[in-house]
Tab-separated table of C-alpha atoms and ligand atoms in Angstrom:
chain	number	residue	atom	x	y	z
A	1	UNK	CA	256.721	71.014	95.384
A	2	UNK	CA	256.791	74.839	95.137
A	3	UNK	CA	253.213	76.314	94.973
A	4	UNK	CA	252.182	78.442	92.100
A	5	UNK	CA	250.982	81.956	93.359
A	6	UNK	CA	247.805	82.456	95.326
A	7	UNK	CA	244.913	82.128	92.829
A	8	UNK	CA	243.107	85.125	94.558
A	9	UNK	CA	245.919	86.903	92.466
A	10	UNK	CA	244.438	86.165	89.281
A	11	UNK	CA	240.771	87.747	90.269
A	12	UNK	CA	241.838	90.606	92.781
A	13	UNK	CA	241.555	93.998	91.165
A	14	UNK	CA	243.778	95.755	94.182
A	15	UNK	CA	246.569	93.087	93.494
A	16	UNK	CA	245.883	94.580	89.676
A	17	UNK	CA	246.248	98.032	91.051
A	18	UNK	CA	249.105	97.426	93.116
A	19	UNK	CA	250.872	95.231	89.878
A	20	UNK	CA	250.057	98.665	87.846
A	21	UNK	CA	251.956	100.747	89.991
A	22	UNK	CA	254.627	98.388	91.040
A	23	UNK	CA	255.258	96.726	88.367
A	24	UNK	CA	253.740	97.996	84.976
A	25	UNK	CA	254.424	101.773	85.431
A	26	UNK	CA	258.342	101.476	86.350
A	27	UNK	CA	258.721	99.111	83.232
A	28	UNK	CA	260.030	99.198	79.859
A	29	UNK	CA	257.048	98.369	77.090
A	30	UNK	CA	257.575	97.976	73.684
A	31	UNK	CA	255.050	99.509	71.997
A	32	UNK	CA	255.696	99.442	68.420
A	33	UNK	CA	258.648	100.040	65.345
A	34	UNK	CA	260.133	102.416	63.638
A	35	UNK	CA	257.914	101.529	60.452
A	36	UNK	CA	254.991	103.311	62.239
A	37	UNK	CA	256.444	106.669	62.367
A	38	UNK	CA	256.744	108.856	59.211
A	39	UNK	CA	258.779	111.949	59.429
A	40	UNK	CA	256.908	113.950	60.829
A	41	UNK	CA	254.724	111.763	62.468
A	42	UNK	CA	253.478	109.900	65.765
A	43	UNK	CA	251.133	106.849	66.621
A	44	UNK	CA	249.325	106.980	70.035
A	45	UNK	CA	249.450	103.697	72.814
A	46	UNK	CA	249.081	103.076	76.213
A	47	UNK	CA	251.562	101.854	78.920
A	48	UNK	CA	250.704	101.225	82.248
A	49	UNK	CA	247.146	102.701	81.459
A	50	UNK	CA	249.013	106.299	80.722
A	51	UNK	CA	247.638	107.512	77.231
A	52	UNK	CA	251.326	107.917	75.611
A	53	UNK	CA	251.840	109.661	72.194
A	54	UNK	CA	255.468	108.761	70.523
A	55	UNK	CA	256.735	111.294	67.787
A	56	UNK	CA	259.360	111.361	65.326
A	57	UNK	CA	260.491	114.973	63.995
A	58	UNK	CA	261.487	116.183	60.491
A	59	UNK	CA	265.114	115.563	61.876
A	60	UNK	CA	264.277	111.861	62.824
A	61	UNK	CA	264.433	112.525	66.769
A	62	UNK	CA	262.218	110.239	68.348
A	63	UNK	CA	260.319	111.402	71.563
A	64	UNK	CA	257.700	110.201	73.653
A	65	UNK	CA	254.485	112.146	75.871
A	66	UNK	CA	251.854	111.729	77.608
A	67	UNK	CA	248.732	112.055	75.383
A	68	UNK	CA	246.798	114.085	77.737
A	69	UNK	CA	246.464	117.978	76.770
A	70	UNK	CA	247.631	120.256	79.081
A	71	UNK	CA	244.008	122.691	78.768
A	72	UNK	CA	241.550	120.231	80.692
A	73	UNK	CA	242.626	116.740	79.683
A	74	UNK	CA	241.327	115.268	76.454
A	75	UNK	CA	243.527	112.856	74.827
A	76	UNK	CA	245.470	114.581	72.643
A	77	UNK	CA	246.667	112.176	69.372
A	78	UNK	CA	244.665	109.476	68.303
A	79	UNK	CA	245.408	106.669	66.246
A	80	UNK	CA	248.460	107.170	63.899
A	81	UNK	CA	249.353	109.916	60.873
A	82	UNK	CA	251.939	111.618	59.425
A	83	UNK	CA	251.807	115.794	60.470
A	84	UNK	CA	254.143	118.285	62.254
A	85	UNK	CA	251.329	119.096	64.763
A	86	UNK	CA	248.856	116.820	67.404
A	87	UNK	CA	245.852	118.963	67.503
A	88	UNK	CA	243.854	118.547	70.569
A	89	UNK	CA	240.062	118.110	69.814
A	90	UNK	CA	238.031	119.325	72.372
A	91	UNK	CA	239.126	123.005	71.875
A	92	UNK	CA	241.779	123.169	69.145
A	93	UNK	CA	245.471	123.515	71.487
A	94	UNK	CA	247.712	122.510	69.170
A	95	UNK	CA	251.187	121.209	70.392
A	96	UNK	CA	254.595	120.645	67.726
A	97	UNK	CA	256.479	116.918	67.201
A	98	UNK	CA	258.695	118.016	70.154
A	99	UNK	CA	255.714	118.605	72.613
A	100	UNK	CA	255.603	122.484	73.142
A	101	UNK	CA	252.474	124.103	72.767
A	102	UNK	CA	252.065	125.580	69.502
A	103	UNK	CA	248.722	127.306	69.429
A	104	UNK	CA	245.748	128.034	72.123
A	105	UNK	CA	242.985	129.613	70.395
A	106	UNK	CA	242.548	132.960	72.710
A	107	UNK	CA	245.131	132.750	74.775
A	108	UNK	CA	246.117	136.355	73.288
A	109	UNK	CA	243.760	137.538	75.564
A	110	UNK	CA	244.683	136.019	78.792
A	111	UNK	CA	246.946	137.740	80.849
A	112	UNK	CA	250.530	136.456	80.965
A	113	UNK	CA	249.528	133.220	79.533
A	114	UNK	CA	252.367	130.703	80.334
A	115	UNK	CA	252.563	128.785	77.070
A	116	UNK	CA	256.053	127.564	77.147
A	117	UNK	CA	254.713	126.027	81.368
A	118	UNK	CA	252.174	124.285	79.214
A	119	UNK	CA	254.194	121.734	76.515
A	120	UNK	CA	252.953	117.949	76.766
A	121	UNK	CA	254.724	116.260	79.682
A	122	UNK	CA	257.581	113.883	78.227
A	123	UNK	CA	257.729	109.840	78.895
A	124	UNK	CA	260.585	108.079	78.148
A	125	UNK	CA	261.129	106.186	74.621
A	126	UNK	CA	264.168	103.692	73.258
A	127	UNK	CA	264.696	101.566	70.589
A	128	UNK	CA	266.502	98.490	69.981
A	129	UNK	CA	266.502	98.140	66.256
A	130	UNK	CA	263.284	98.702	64.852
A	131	UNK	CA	261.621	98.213	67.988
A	132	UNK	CA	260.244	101.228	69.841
A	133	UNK	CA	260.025	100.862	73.771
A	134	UNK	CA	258.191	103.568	76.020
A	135	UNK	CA	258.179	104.237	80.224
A	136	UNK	CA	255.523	106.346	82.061
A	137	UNK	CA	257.599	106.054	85.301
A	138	UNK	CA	259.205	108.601	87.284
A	139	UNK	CA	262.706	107.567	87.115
A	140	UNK	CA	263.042	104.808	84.390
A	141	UNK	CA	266.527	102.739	84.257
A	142	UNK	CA	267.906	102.680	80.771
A	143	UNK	CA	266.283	100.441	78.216
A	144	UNK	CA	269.721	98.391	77.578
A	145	UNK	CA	269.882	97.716	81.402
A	146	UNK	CA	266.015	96.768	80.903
A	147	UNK	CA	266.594	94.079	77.684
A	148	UNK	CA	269.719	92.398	79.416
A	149	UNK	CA	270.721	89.594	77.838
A	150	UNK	CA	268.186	89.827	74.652
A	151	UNK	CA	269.752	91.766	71.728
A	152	UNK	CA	272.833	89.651	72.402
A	153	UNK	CA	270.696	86.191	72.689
A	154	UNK	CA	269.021	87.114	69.065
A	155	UNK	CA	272.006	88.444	67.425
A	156	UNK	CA	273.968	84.873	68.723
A	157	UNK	CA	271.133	83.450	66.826
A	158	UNK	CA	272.054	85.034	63.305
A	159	UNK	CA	269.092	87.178	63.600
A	160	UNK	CA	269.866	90.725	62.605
A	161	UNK	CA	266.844	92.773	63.914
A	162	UNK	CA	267.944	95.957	61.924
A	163	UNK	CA	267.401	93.978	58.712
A	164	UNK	CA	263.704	92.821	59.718
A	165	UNK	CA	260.826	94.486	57.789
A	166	UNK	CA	257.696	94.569	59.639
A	167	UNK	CA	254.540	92.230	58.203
A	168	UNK	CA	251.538	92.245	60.296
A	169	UNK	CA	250.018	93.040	63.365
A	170	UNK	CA	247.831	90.720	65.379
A	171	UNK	CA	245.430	91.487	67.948
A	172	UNK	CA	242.993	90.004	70.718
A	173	UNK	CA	241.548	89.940	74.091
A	174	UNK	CA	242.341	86.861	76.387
A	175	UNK	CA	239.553	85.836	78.970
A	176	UNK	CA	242.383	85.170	81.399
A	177	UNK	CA	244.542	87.494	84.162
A	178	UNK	CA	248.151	88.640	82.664
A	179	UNK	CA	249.865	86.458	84.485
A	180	UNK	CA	247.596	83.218	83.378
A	181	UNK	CA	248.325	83.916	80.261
A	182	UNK	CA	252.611	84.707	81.155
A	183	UNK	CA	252.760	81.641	82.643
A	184	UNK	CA	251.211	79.699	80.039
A	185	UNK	CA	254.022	81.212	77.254
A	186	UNK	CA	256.335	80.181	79.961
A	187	UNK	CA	256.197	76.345	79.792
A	188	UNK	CA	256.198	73.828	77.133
A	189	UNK	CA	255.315	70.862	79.607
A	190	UNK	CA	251.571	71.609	77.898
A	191	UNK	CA	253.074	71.258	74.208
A	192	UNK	CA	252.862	67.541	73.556
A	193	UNK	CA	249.373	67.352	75.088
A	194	UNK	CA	247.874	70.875	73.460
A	195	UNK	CA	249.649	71.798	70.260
A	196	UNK	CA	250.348	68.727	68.184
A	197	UNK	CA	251.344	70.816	65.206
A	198	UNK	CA	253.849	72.463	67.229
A	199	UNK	CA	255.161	68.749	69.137
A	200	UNK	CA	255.263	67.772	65.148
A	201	UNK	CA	257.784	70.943	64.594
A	202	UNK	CA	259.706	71.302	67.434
A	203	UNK	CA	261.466	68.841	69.935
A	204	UNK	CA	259.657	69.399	72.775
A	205	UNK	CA	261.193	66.785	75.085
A	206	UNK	CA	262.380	67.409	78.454
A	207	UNK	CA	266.282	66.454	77.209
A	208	UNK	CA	265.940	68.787	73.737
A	209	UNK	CA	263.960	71.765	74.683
A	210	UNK	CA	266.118	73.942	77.214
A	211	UNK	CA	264.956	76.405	79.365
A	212	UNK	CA	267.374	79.347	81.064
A	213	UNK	CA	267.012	82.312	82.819
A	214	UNK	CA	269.345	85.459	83.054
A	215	UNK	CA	267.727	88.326	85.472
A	216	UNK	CA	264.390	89.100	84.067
A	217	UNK	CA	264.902	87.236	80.717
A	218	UNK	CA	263.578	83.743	80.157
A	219	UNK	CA	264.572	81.970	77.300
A	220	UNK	CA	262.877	78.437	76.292
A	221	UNK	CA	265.330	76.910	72.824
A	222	UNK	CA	263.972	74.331	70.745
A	223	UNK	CA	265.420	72.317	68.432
A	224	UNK	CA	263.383	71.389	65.195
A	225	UNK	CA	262.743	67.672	64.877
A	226	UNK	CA	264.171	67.697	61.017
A	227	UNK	CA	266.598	70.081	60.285
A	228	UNK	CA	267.183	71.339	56.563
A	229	UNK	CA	270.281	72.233	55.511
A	230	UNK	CA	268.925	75.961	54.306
A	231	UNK	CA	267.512	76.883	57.111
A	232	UNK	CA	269.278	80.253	57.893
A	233	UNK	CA	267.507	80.206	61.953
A	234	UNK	CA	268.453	76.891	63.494
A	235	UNK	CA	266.011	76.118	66.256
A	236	UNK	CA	263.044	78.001	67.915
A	237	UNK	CA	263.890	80.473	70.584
A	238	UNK	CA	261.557	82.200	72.595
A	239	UNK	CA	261.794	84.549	74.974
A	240	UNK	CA	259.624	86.256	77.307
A	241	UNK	CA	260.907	89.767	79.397
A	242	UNK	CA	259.559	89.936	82.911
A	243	UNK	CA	256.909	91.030	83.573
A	244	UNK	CA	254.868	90.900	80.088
A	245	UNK	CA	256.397	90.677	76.931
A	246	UNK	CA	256.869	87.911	74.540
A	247	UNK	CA	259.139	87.355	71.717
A	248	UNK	CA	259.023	84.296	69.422
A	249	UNK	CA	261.406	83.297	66.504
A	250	UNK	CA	260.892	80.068	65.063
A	251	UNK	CA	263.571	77.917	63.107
A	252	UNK	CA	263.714	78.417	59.549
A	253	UNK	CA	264.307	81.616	57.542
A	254	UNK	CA	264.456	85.170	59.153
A	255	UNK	CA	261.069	85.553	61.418
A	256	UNK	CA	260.779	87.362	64.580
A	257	UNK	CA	256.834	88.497	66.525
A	258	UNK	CA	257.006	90.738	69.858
A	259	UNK	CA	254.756	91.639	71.500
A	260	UNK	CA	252.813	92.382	75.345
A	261	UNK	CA	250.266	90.790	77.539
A	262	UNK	CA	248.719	93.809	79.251
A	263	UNK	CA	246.429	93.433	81.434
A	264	UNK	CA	242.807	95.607	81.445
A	265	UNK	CA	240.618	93.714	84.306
A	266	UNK	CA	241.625	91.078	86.492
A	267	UNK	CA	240.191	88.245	84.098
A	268	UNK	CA	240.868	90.347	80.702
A	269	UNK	CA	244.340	90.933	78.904
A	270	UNK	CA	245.249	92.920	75.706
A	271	UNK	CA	247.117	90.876	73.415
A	272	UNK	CA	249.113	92.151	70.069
A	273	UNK	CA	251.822	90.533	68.094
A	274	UNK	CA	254.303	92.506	65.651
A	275	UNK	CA	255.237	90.179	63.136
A	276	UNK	CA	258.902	90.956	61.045
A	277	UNK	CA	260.680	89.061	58.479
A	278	UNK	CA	263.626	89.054	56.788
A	279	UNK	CA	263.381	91.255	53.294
A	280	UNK	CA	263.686	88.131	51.289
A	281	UNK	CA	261.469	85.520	52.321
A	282	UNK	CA	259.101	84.143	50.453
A	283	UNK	CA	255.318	85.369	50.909
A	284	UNK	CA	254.229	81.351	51.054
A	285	UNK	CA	256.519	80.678	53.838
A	286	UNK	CA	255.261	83.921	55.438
A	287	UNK	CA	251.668	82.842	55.382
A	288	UNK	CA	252.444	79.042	56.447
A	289	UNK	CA	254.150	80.221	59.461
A	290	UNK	CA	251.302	82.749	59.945
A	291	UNK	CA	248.733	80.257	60.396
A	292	UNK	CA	250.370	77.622	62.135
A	293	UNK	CA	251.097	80.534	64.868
A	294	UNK	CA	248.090	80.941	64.821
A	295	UNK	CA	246.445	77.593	65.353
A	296	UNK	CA	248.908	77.570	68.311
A	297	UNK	CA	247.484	80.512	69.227
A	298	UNK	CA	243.743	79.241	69.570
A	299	UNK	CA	245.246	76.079	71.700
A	300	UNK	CA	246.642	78.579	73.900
A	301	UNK	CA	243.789	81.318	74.266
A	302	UNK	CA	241.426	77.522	75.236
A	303	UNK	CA	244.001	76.672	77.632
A	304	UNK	CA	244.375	79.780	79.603
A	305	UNK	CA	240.386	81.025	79.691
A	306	UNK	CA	239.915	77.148	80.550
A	307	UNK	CA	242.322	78.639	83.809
A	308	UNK	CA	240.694	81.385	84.386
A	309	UNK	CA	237.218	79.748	84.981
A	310	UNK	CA	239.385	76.870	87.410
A	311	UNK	CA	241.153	79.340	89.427
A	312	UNK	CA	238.409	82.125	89.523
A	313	UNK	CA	235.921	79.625	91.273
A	314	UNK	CA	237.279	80.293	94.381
A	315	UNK	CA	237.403	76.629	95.526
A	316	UNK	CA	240.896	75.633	95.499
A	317	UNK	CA	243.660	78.268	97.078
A	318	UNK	CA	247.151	77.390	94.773
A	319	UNK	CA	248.226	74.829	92.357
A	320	UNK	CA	251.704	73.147	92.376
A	321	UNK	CA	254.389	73.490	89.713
A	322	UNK	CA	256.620	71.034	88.108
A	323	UNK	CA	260.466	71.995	89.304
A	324	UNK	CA	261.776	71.287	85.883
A	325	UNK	CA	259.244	71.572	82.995
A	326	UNK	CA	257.594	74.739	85.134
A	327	UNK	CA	260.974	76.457	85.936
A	328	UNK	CA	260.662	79.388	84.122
A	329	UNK	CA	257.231	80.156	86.049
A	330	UNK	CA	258.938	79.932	89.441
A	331	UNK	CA	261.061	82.561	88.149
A	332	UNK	CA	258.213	84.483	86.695
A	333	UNK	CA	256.539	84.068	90.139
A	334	UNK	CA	259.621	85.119	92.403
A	335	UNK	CA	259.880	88.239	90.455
A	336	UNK	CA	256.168	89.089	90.453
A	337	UNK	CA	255.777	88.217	94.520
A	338	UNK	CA	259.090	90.386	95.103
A	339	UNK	CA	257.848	93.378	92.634
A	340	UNK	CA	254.416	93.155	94.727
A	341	UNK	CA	256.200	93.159	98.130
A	342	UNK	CA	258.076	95.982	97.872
B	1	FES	S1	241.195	119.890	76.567
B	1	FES	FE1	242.548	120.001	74.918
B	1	FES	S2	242.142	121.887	74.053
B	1	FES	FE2	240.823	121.833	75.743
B	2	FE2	FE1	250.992	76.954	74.336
């Protein structure tokens, strides 16, 4: 039986380091939609624990920075708003939509002060659809080399993302390591035992529910147990984007969540979930599907914190995974252990 990863890996803050640097800063992150950003306008986030500020211009030109002002470091933008200008506010620099610095009170009177050296340092931002992406690292690979497989996977689906209209955010802290909580979105082996509501919905047998890879995509498909004939999406498909992001679409009309597991300690992980819909479906069905996510959602956070207390104790060195039901994890795992050994 292959082993699961070392379960020092889940406690170790240098393995948390070295994942930040090897495998959270080079990555693509989503980080939030289009629906955020007025024009003019920005919202602030965080990827790969670099304060990032993402703009949109009068002219609709998207661009991303890192939210740290050039003076002596404050965070620049907090939060979100509609204005032409972040204002930093420790002492007042104020930089435009396209990062150049705009104003520094007193500069006048400095010598040959090099305003145009001193413009917020740019990140990398994408979309697909509505969804905005961002990269802190040095060199990023483009985002459609980054998704793979995905757009073309939820378009095959009769899902068209550009018609989605955002609902809802939801947010929470996980007592468990990133990858705890990865690998538990990764397999349904624990559906029949932990989310009856869910076995109820879905087929979650071995023969129904199919699992597939395609370079850092994994895909899990289920089928639901009764099928009406107005369903517009015909099965659940979920899909989860090495290393940290989840997407979940569940069968019936247009419905779509994304969203990140990113890690703050070794035992603590940043959870939020962007949930879209199609334009026309019904506020009832909306709030049905809401809370049965989220009952699945309190199975899961048990289950993984329940993990973190087992593997954090020190006293046993790896588990084992299941080669067919726990696929998708050995996949996880080969990517994370060959990210990390680089
Ligand atoms: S640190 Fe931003 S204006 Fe001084
Ligand atoms: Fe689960």
């Amino acid at each position: 039986m292959e082993k699961t990863l070392p379960y020092s890996w889940y406690t170790d803050p240098e393995i948390l380091e070295r994942e930040r640097e090897r495998i959270f800063l080079p990555a693509w992150h989503y980080v939030g939609h289009a629906g955020q950003l007025a024009e003019p306008g920005y919202y602030a986030t965080e990827v790969a624990r670099t304060p990032v500020v993402v703009t949109r211009d009068r002219e609709g030109v998207l661009r991303g920075f890192v939210n740290v002002c050039r003076h002596r470091g404050h965070v620049v933008a907090s939060g979100e708003g509609s204005r032409e200008t972040l204002q930093c506010p420790y002492h007042a620099w104020t930089y435009g939509l396209d990062g150049c610095l705009r104003k520094a009170p007193r500069s006048e009177e400095e010598p040959g002060f090099p305003q145009n050296e001193l413009g917020l340092v740019p990140v990398a931002v994408d979309t697909w659809g509505p969804f905005v992406f961002a990269n802190a690292g040095a060199d990023p690979e483009p985002l459609p080399h980054a998704l793979g497989s995905l757009p073309a996977q939820v378009a095959e689906l009769g899902l068209d993302v550009d018609s989605l209209v955002h609902h809802s955010r939801w947010e929470a802290e996980v007592g468990a390591n990133w990858k705890i909580v990865s690998e538990n979105f990764l397999e349904c082996y624990h559906c029949q035992v932990a989310h009856p509501a869910f076995s109820d919905l879905i087929d979650v047998s071995p023969e129904a529910y199919l699992l597939s890879t395609d370079g850092r995509l994994s895909t899990q498909h289920g089928p639901p147990r009764t099928i009406a004939p107005v369903e517009e999406v015909p099965r659940a498909q979920f899909h989860f984007l090495w290393p940290n992001l989840g997407i979940n679409i569940f069968p019936g009309h247009p419905n779509f969540s994304i969203g990140p597991f990113v890690p703050l300690t070794p035992d603590r992980t940043y959870r939020f979930l962007d949930y879209f819909f199609g334009p026309d479906v019904e506020p009832a069905w909306i709030e049905e599907l809401l809370a049965f996510d989220q009952q699945v959602g309190q199975e899961d956070l048990a289950l993984v914190e329940g993990v973190q207390r087992g593997v954090a104790s020190g006293a046993v060195e790896h588990g084992v995974l299941m080669s067919h039901s726990e696929q998708l994890i050995a996949h996880f795992q080969a990517l994370t252990d060959a990210a990390l050994a680089r």
